[in-house]
Coordinates of C-alpha atoms in Angstrom, one line a residue:
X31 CA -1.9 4.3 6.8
X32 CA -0.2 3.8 10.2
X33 CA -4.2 3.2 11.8
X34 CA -5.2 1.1 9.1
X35 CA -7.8 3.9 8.1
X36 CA -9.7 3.6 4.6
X37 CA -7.9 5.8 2.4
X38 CA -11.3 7.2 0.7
X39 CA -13.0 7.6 3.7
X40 CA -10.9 7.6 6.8
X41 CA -13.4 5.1 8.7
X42 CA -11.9 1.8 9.7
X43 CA -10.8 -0.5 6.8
X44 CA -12.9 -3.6 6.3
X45 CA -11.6 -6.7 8.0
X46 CA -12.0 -10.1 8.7
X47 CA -10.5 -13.1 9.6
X48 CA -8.6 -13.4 6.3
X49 CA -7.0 -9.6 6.8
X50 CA -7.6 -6.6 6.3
X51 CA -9.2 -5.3 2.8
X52 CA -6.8 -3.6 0.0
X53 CA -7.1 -2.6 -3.4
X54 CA -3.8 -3.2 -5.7
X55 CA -3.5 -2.7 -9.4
X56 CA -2.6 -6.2 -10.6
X57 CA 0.7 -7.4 -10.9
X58 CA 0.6 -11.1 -9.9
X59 CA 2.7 -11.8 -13.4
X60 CA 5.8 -10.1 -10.9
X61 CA 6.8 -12.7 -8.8
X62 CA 5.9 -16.3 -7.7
X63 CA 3.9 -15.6 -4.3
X64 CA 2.7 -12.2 -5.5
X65 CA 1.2 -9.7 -3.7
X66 CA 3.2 -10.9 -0.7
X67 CA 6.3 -9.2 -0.1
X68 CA 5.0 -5.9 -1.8
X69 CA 5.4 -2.6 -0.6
X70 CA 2.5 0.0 -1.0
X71 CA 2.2 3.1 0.0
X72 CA -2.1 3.2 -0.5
X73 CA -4.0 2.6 2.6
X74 CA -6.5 -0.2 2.7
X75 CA -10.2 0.5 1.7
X76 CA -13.5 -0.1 3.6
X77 CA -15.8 -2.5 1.4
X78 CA -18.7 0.2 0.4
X79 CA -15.5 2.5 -0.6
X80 CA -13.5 -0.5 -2.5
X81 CA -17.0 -1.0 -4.5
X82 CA -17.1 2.9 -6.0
X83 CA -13.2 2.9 -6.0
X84 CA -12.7 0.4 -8.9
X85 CA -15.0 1.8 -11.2
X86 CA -14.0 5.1 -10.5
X87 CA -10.3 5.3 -9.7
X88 CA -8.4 5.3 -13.4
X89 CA -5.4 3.1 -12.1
X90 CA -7.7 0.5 -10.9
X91 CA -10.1 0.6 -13.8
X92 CA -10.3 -3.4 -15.3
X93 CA -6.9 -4.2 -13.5
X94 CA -7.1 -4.0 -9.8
X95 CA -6.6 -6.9 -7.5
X96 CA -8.7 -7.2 -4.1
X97 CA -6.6 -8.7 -1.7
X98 CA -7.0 -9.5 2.4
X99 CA -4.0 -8.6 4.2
X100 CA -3.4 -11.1 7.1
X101 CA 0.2 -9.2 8.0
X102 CA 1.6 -5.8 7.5
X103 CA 3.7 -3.5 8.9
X104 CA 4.9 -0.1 8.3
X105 CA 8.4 -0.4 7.4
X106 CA 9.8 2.6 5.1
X107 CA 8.3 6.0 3.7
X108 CA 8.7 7.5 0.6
X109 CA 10.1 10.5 0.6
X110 CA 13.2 12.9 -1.2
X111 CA 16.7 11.9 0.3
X112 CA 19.3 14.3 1.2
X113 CA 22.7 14.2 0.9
X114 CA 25.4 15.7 2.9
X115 CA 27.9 17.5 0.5
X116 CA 30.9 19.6 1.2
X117 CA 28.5 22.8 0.0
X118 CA 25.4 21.0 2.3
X119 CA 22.6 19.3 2.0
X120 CA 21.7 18.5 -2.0
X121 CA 18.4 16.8 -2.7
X122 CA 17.9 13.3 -3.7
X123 CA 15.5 11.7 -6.2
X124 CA 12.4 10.4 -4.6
X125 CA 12.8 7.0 -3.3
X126 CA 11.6 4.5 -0.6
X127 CA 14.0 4.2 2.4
X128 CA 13.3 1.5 5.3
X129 CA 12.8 2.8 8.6
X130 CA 15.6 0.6 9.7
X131 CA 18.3 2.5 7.3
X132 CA 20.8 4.9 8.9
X133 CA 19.7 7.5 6.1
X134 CA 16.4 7.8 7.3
X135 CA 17.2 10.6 8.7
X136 CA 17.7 12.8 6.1
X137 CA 15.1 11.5 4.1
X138 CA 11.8 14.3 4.1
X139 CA 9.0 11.6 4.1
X140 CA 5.9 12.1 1.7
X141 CA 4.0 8.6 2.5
X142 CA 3.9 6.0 4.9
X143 CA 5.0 2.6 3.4
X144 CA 3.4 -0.6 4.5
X145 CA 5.1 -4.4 3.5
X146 CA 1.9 -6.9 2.7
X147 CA 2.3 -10.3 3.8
X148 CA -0.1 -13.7 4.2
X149 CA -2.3 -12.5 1.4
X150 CA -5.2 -14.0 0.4
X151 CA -6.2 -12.6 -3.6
X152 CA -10.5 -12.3 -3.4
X153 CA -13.4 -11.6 -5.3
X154 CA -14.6 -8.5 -4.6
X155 CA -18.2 -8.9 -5.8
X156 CA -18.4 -11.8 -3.3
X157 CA -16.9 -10.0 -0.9
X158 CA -19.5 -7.5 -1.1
X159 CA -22.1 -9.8 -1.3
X160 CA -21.3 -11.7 1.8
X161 CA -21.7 -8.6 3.7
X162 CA -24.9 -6.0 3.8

């Protein structure tokens, strides 16, 4: 996640001038502006990988989104919370804290978590047909 690795393969995501190449179920009925502003915690996928991924990944099956990424940055993990009690440490429900929060500390991480911005929604067939 933090290299910008595919997250099928571990080669180097695809990328062009529009961004970088990601796969996101699709959600653009969330918010005005979607997938801008969202937070994901899947790396983004090199094209030959994207192309087997949606026909063969069950959350993406008939209602992904292919989506070049001109702006990201890793800004929270997901990961279990602790809390500091009078008897110790008691464990939180999993949750996404920003690297910024004073908690982060006694948060055990699980996943990286990268905010999407200046997103450009494509075609992936054409994608893959612009390219050999």
């Amino acid at each position: 996640m933090e290299a910008l690795l595919c997250q099928i393969c571990g080669g180097p995501a695809d990328q062009d001038e529009r961004g970088v190449l990601w796969l996101l179920e699709d959600n653009r009925a969330d918010w005005e502006g979607w997938p801008n502003d969202v937070l994901t915690t899947h790396p983004p996928v090199c094209l030959p990988c994207a192309r087997k991924a949606v026909t063969m990944c069950p959350h993406l099956l008939g209602k992904y989104v292919a989506v070049r990424v001109g702006a990201s940055d890793v800004c929270a993990v997901l990961g279990v919370p602790h809390i500091l009690t009078r008897r110790g440490l008691a464990v939180g429900r999993p949750d996404v804290v920003a690297l910024t929060s004073s908690d982060i500390r006694w948060v055990v991480a699980g996943q990286l978590v990268r905010g999407l911005d200046s997103c450009t929604i494509v075609d992936l067939q054409t994608e893959a047909g612009c390219r050999p």
